[in-house]
mmCIF file of N, CA and C in Angstrom:
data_model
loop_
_atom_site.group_PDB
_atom_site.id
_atom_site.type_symbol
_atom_site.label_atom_id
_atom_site.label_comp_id
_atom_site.label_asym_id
_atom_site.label_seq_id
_atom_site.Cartn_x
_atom_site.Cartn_y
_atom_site.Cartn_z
ATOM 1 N N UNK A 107 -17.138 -19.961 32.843
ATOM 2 C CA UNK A 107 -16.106 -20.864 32.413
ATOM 3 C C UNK A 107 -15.024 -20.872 33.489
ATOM 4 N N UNK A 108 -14.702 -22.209 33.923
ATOM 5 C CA UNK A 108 -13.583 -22.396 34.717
ATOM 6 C C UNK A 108 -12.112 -21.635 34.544
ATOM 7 N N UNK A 109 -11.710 -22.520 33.621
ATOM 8 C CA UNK A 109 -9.930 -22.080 33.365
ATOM 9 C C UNK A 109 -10.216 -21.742 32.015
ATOM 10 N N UNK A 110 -10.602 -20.709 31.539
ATOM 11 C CA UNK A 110 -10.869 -20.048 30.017
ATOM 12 C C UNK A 110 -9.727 -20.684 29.165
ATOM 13 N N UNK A 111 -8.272 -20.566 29.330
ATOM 14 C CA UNK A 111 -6.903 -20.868 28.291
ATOM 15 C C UNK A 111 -7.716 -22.468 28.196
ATOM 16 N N UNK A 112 -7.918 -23.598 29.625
ATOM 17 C CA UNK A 112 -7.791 -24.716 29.179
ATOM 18 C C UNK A 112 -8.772 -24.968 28.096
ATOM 19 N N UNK A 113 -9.977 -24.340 28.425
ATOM 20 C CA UNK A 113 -11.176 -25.040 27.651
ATOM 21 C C UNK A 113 -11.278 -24.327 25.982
ATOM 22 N N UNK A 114 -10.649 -23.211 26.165
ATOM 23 C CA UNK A 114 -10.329 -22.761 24.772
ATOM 24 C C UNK A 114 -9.325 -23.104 24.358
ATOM 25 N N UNK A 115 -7.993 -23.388 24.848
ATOM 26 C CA UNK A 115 -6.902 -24.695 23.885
ATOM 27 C C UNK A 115 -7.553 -25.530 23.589
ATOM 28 N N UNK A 116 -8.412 -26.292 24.274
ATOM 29 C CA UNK A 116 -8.380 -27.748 24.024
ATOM 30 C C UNK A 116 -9.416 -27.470 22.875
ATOM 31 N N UNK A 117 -10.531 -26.545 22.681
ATOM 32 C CA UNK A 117 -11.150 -26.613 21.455
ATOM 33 C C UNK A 117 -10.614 -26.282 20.496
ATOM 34 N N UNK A 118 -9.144 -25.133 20.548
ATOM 35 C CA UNK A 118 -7.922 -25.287 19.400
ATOM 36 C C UNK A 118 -7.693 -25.777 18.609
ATOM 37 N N UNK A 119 -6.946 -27.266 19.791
ATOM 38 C CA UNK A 119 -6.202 -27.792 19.515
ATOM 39 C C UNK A 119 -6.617 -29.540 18.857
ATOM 40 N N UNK A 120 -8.036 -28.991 19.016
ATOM 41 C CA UNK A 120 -8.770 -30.052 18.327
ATOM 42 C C UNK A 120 -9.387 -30.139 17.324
ATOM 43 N N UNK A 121 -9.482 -28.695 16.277
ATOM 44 C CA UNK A 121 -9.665 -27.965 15.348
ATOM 45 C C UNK A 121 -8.781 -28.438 14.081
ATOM 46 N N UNK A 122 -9.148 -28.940 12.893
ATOM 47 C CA UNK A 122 -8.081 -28.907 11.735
ATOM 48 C C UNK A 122 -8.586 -27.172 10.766
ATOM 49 N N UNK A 123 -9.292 -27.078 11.282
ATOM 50 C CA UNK A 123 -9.882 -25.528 9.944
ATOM 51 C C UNK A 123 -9.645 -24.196 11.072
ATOM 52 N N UNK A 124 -9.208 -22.717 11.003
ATOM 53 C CA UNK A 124 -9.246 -21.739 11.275
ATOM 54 C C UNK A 124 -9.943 -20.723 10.456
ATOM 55 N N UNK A 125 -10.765 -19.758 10.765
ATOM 56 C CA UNK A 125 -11.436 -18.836 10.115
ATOM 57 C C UNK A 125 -10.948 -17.428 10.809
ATOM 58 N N UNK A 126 -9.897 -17.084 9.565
ATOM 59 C CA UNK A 126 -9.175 -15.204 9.724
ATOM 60 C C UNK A 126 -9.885 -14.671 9.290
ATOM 61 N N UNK A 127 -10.393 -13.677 10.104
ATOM 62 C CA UNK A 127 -11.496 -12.137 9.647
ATOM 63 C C UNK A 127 -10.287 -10.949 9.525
ATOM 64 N N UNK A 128 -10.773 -10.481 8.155
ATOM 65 C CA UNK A 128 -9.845 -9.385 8.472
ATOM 66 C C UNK A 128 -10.650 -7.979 7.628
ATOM 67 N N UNK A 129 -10.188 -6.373 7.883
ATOM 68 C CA UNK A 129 -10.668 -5.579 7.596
ATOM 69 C C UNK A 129 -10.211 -5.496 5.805
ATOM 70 N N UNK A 130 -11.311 -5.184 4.884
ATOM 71 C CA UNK A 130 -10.983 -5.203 3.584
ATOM 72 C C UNK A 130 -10.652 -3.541 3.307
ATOM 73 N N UNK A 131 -10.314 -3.365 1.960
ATOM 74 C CA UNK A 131 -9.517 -2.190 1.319
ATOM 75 C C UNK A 131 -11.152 -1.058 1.421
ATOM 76 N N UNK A 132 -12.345 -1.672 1.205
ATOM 77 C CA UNK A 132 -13.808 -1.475 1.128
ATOM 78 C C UNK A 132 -14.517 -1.170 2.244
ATOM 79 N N UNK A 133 -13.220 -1.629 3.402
ATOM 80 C CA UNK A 133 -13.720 -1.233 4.813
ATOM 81 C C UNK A 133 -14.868 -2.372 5.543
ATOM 82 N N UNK A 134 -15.341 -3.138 4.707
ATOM 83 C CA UNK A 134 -15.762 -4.352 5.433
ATOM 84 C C UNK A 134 -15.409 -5.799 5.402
ATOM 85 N N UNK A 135 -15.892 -6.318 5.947
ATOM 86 C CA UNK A 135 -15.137 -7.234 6.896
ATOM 87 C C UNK A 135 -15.214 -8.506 5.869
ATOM 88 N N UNK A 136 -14.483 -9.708 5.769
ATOM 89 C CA UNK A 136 -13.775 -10.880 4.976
ATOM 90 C C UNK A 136 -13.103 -12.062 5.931
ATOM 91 N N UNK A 137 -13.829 -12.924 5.805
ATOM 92 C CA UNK A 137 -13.034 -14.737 6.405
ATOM 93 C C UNK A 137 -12.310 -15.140 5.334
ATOM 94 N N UNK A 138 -11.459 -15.922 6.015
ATOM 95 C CA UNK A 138 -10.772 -16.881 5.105
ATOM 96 C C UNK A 138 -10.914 -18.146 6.059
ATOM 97 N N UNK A 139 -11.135 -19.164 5.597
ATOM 98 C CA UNK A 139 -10.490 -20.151 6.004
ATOM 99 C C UNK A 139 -9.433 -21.105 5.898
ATOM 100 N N UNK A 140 -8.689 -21.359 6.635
ATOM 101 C CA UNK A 140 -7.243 -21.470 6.700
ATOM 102 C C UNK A 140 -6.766 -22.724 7.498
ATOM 103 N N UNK A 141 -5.689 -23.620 7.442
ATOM 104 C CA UNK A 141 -5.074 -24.533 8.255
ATOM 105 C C UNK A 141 -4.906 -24.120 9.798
ATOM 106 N N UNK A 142 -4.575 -24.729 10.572
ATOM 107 C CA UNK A 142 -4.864 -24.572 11.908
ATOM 108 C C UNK A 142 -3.657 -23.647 12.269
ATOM 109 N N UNK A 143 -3.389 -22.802 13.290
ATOM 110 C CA UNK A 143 -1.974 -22.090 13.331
ATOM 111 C C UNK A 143 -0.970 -23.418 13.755
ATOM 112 N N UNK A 144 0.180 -23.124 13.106
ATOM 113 C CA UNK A 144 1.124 -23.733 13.345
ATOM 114 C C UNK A 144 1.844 -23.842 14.713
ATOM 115 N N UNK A 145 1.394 -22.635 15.602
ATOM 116 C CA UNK A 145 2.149 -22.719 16.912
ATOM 117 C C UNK A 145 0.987 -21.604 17.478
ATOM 118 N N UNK A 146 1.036 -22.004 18.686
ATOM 119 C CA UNK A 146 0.394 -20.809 19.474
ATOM 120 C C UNK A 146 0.723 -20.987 21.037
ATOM 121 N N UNK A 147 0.849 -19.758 21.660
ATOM 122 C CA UNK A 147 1.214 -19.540 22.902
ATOM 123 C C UNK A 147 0.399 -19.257 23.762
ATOM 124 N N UNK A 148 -0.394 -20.311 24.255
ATOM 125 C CA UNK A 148 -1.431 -20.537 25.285
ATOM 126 C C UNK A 148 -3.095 -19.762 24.841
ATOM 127 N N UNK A 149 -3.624 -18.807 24.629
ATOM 128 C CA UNK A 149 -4.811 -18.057 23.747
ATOM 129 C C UNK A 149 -4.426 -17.001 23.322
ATOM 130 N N UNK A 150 -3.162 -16.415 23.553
ATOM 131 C CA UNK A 150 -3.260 -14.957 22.889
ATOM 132 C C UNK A 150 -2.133 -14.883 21.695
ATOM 133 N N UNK A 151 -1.218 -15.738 21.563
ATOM 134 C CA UNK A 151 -0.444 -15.567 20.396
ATOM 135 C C UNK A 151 -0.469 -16.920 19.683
ATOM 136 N N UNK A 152 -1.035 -16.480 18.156
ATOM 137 C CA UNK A 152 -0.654 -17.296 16.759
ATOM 138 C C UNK A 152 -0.299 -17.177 16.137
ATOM 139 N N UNK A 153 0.291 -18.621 15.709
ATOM 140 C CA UNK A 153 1.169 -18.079 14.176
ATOM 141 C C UNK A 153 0.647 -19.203 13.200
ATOM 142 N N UNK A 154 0.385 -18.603 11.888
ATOM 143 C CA UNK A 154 -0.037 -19.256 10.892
ATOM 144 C C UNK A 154 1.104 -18.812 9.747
ATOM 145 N N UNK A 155 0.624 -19.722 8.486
ATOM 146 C CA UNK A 155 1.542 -19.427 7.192
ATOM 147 C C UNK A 155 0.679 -19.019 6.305
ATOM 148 N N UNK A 156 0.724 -18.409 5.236
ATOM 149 C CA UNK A 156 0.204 -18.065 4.458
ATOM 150 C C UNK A 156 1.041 -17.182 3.401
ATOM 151 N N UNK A 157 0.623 -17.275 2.158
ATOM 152 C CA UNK A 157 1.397 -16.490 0.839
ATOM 153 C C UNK A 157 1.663 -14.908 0.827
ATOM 154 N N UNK A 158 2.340 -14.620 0.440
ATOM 155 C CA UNK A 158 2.726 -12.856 0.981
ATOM 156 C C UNK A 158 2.057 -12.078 -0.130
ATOM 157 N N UNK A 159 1.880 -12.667 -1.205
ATOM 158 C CA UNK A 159 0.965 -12.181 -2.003
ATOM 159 C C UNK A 159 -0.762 -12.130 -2.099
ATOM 160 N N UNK A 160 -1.204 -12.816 -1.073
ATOM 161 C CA UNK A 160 -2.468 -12.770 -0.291
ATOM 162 C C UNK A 160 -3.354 -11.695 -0.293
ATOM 163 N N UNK A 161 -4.825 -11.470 -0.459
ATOM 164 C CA UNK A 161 -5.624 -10.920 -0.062
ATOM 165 C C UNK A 161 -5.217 -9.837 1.413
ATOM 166 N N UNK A 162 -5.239 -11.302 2.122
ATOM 167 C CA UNK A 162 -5.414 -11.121 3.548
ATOM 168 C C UNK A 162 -3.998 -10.417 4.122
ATOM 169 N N UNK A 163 -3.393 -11.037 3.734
ATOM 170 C CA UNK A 163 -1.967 -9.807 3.962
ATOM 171 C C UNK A 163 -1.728 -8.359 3.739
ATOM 172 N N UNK A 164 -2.013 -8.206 2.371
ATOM 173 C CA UNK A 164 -2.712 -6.548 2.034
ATOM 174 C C UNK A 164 -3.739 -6.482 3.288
ATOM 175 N N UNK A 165 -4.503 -6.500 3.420
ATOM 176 C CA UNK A 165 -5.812 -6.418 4.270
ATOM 177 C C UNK A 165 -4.632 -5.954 5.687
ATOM 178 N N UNK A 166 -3.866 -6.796 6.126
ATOM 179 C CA UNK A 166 -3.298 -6.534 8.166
ATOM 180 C C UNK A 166 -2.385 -5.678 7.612
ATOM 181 N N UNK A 167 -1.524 -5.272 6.122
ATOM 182 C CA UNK A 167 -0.563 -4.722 6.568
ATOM 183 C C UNK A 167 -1.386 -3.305 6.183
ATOM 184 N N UNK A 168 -2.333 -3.314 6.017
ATOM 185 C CA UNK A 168 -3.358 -2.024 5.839
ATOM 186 C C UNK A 168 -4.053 -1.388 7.188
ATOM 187 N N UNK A 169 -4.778 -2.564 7.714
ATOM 188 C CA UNK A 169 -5.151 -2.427 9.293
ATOM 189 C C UNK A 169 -5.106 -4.147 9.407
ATOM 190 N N UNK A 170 -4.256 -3.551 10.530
ATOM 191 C CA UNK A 170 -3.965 -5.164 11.556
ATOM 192 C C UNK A 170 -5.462 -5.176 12.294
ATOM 193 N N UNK A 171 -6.367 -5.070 12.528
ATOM 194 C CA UNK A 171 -7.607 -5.582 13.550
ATOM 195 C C UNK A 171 -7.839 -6.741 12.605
ATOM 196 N N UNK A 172 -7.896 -7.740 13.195
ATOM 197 C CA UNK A 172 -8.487 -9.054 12.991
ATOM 198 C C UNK A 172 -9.193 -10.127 14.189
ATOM 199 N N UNK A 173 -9.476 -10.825 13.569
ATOM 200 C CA UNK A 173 -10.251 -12.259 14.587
ATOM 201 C C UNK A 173 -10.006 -13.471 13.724
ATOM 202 N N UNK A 174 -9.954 -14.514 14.492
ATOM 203 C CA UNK A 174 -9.969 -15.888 14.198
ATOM 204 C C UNK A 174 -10.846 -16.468 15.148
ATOM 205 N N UNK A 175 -11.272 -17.295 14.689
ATOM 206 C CA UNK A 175 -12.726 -18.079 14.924
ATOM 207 C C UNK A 175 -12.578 -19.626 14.796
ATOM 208 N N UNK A 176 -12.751 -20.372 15.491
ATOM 209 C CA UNK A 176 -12.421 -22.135 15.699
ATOM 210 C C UNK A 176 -13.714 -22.619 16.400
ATOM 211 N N UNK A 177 -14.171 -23.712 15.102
ATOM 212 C CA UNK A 177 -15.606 -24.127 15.449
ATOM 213 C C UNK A 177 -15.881 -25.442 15.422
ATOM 214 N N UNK A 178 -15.633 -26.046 16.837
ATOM 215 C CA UNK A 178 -16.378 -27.377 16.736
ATOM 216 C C UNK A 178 -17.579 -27.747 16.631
ATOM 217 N N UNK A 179 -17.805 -28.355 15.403
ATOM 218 C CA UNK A 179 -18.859 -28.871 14.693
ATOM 219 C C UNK A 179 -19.704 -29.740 15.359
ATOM 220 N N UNK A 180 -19.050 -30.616 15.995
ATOM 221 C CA UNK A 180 -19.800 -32.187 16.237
ATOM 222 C C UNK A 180 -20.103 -31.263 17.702
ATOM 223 N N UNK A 181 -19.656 -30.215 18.619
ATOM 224 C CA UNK A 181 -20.946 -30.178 19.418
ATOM 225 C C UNK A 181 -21.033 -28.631 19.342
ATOM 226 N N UNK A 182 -21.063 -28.122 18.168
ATOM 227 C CA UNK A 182 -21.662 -27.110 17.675
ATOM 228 C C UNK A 182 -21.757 -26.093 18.423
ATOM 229 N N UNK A 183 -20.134 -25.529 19.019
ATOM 230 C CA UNK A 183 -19.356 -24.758 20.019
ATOM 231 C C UNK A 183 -18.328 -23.737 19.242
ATOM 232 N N UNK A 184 -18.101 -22.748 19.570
ATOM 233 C CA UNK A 184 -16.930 -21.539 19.249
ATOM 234 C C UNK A 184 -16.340 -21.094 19.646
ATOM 235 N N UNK A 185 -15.089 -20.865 19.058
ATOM 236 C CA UNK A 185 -14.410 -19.247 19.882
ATOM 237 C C UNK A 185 -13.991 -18.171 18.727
ATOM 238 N N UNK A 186 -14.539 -16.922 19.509
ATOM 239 C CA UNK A 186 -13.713 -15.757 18.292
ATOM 240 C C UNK A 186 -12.877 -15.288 19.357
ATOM 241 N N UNK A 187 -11.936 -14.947 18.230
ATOM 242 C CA UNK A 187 -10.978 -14.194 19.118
ATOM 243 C C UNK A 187 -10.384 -13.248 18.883
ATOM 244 N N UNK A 188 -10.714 -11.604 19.149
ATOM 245 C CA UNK A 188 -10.453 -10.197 18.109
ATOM 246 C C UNK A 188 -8.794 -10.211 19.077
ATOM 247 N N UNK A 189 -8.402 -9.407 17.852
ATOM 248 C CA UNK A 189 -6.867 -8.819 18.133
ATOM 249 C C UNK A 189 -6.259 -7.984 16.972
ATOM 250 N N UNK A 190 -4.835 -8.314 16.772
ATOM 251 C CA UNK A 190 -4.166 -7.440 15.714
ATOM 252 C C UNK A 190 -3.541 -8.930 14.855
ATOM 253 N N UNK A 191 -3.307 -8.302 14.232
ATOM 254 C CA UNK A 191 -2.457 -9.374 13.139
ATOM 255 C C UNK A 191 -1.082 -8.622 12.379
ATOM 256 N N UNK A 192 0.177 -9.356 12.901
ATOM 257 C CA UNK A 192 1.233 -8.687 12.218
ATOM 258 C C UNK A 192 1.572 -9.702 11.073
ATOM 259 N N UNK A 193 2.297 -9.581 9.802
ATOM 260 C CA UNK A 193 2.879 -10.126 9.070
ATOM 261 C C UNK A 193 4.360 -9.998 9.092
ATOM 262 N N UNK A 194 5.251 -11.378 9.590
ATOM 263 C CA UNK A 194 6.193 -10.938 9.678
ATOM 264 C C UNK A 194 6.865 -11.924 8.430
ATOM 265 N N UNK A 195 8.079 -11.432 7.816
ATOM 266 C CA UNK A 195 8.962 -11.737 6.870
ATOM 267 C C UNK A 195 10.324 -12.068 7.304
ATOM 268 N N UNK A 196 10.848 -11.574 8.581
ATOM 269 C CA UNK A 196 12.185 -12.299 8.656
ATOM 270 C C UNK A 196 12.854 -13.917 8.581
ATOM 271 N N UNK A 197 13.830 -13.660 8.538
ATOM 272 C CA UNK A 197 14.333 -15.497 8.866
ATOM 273 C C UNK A 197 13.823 -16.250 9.905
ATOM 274 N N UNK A 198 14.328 -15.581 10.777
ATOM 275 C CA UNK A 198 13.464 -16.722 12.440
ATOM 276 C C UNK A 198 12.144 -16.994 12.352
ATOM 277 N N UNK A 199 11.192 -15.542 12.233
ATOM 278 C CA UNK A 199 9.687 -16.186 12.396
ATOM 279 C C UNK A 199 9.537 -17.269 11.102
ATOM 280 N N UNK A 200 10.274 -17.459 9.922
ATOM 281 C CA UNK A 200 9.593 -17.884 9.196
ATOM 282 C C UNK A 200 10.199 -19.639 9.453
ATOM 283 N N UNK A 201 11.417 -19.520 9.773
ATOM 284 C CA UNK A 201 12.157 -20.855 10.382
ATOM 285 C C UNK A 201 11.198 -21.528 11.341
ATOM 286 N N UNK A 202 10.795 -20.425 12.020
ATOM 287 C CA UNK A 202 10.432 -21.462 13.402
ATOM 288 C C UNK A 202 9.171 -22.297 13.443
ATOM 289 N N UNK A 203 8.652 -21.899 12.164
ATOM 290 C CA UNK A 203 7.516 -22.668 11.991
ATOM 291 C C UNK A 203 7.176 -23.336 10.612
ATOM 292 N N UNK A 204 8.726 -23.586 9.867
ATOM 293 C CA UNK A 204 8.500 -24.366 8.740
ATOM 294 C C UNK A 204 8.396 -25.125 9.357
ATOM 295 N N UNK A 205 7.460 -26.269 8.271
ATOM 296 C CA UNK A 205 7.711 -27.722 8.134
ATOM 297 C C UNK A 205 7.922 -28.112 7.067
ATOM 298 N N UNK A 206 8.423 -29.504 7.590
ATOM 299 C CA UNK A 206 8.571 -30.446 6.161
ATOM 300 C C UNK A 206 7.383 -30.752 5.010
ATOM 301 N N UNK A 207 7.373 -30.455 4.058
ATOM 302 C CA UNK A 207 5.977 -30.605 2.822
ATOM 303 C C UNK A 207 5.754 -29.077 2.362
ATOM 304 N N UNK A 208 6.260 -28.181 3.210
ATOM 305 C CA UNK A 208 6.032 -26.507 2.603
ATOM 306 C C UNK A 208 6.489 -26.303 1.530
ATOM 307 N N UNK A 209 7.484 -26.991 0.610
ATOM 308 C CA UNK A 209 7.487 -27.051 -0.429
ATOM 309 C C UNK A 209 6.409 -26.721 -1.400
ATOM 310 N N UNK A 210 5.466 -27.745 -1.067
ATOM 311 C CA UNK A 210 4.064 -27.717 -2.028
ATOM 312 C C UNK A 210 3.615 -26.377 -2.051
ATOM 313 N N UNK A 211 3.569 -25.882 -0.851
ATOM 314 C CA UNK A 211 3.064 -24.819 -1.314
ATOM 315 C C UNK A 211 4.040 -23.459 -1.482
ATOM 316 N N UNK A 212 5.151 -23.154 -0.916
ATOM 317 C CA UNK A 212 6.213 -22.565 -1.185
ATOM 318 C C UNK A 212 7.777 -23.217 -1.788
ATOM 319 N N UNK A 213 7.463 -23.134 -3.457
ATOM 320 C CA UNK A 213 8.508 -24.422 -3.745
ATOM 321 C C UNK A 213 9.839 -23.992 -3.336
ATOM 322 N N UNK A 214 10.370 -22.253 -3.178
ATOM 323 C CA UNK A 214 11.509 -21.963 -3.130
ATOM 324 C C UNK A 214 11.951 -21.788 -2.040
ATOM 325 N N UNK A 215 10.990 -22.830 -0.877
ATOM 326 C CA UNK A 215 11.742 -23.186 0.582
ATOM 327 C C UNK A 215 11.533 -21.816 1.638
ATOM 328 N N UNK A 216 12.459 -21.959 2.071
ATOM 329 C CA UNK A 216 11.896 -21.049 3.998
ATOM 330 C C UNK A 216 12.375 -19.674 3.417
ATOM 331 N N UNK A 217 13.065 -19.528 2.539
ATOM 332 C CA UNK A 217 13.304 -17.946 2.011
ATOM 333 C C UNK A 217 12.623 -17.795 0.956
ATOM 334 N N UNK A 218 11.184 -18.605 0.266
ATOM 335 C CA UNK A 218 10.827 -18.481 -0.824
ATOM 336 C C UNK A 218 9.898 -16.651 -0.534
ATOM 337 N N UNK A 219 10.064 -15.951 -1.056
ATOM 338 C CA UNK A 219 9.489 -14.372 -0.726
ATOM 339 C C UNK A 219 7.798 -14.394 -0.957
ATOM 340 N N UNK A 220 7.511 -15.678 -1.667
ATOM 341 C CA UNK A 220 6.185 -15.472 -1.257
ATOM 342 C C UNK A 220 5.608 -15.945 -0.311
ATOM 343 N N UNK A 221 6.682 -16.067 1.209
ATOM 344 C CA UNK A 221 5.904 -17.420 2.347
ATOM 345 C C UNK A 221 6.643 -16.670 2.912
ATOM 346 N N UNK A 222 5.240 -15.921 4.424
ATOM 347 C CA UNK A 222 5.277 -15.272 5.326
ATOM 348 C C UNK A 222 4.611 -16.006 6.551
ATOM 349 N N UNK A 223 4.880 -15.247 7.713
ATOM 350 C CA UNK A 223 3.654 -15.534 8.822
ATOM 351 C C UNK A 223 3.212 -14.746 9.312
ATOM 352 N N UNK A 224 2.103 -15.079 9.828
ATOM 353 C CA UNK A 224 1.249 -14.604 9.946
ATOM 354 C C UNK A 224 1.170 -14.122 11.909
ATOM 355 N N UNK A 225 1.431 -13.158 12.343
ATOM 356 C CA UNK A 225 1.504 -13.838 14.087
ATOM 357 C C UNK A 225 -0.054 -12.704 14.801
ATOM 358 N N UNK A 226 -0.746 -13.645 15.302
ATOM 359 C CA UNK A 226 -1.931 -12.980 15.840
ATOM 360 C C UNK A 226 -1.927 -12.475 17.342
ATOM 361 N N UNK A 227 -2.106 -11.461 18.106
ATOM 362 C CA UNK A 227 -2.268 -11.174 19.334
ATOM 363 C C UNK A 227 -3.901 -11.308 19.606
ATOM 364 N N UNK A 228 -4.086 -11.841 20.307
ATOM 365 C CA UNK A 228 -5.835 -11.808 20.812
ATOM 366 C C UNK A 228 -5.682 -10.805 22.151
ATOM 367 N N UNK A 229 -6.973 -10.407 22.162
ATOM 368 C CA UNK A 229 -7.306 -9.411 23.371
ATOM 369 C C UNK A 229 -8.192 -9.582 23.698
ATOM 370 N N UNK A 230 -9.191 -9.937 22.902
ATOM 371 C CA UNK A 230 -10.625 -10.414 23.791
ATOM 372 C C UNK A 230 -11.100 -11.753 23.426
ATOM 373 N N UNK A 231 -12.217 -12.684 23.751
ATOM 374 C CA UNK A 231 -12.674 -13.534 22.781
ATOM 375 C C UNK A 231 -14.308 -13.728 23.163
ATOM 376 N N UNK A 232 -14.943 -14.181 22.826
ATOM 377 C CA UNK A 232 -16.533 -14.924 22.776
ATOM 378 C C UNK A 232 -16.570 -16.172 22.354
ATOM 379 N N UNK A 233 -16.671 -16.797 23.303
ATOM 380 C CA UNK A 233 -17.048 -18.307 23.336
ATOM 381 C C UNK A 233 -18.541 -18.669 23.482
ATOM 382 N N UNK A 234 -18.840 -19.461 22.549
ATOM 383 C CA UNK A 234 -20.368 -19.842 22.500
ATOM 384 C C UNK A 234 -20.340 -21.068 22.554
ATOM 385 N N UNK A 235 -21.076 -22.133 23.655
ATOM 386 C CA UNK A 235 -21.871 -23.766 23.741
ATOM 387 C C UNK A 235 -22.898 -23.734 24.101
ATOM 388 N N UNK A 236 -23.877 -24.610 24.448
ATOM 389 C CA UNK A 236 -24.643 -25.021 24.601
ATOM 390 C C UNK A 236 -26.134 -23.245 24.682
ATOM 391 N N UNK A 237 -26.043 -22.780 23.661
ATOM 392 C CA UNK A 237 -27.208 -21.669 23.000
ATOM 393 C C UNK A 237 -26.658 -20.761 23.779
ATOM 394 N N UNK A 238 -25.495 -20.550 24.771
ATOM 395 C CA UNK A 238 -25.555 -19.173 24.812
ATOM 396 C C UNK A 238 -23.743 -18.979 24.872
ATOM 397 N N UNK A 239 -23.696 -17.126 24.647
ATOM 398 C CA UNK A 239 -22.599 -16.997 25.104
ATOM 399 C C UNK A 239 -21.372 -16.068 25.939
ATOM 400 N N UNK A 240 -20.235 -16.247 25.840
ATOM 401 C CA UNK A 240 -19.501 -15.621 27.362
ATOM 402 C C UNK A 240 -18.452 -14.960 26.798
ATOM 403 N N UNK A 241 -18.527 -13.565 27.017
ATOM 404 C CA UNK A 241 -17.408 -12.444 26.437
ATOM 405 C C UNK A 241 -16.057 -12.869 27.561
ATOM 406 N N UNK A 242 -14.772 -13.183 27.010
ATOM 407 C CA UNK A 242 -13.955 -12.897 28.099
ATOM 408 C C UNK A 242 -12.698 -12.534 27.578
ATOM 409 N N UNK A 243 -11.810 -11.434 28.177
ATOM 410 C CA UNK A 243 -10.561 -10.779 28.042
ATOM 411 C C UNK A 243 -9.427 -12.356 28.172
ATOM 412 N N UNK A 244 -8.324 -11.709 27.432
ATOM 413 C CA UNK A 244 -7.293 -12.657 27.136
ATOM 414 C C UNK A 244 -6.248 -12.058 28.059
ATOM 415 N N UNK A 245 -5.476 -12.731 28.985
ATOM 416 C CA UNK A 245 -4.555 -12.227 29.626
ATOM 417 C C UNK A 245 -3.001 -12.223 28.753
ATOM 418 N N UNK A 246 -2.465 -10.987 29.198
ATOM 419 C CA UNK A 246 -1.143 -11.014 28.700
ATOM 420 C C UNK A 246 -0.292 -11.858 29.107
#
């Protein structure tokens, strides 16, 4: 792969579904699938939203090892991407990535206590096209 960030943004950022793996209380492993992250900083940092009362939240604030996984369908291509997963609760992270309509799902707004984010570090990833595929490290 040429420029790894470009060709893995652009399959990102062309993605509406995300799939979070995370370690269970049982010790094995659990997807969710989820809205696309709300912001991300070139391949190694995401941020998603999600309810603080969550599965998957218990799960990172238990052990943060996770992966997210983005799969274009129509030419039947991937990326995983292992890292840590923090849950953060303050004002800023949770400001900086409201939007307008979060209501629906958090009616009591950007301080509602059940609406957190989610912020992912990647460290490695595996990209798979055309039947085979290519392990590659994420730069800091």
């Amino acid at each position: 792969m040429r420029d790894v960030e470009q060709t893995i943004g652009n399959l990102i950022d062309s993605q509406n579904t995300s799939f979070l793996g995370s370690v269970g209380e049982d010790g094995f492993p659990g997807v969710k699938a989820m809205l696309p992250p709300r912001r991300r900083e070139g391949i190694r940092t995401f941020y998603f939203t999600t309810n603080t009362s969550s599965r998957r939240v218990a799960d990172y604030r238990r052990d943060p090892k996770a992966c997210v996984y983005f799969a274009d369908r129509r030419f039947f291509r991937g990326v995983m991407l292992q890292g840590t997963m923090e849950v953060l609760e303050d004002a800023s992270s949770k400001e900086m990535i409201w939007e307008e309509g979060d209501t629906l799902y958090y009616p009591l707004g950007v301080a509602d206590p059940d609406y957190c984010v989610l912020r992912f570090t990647a460290l490695r990833g595996r990209f798979y096209r055309d039947f085979s595929s290519e392990d590659f490290a994420v730069a800091e």
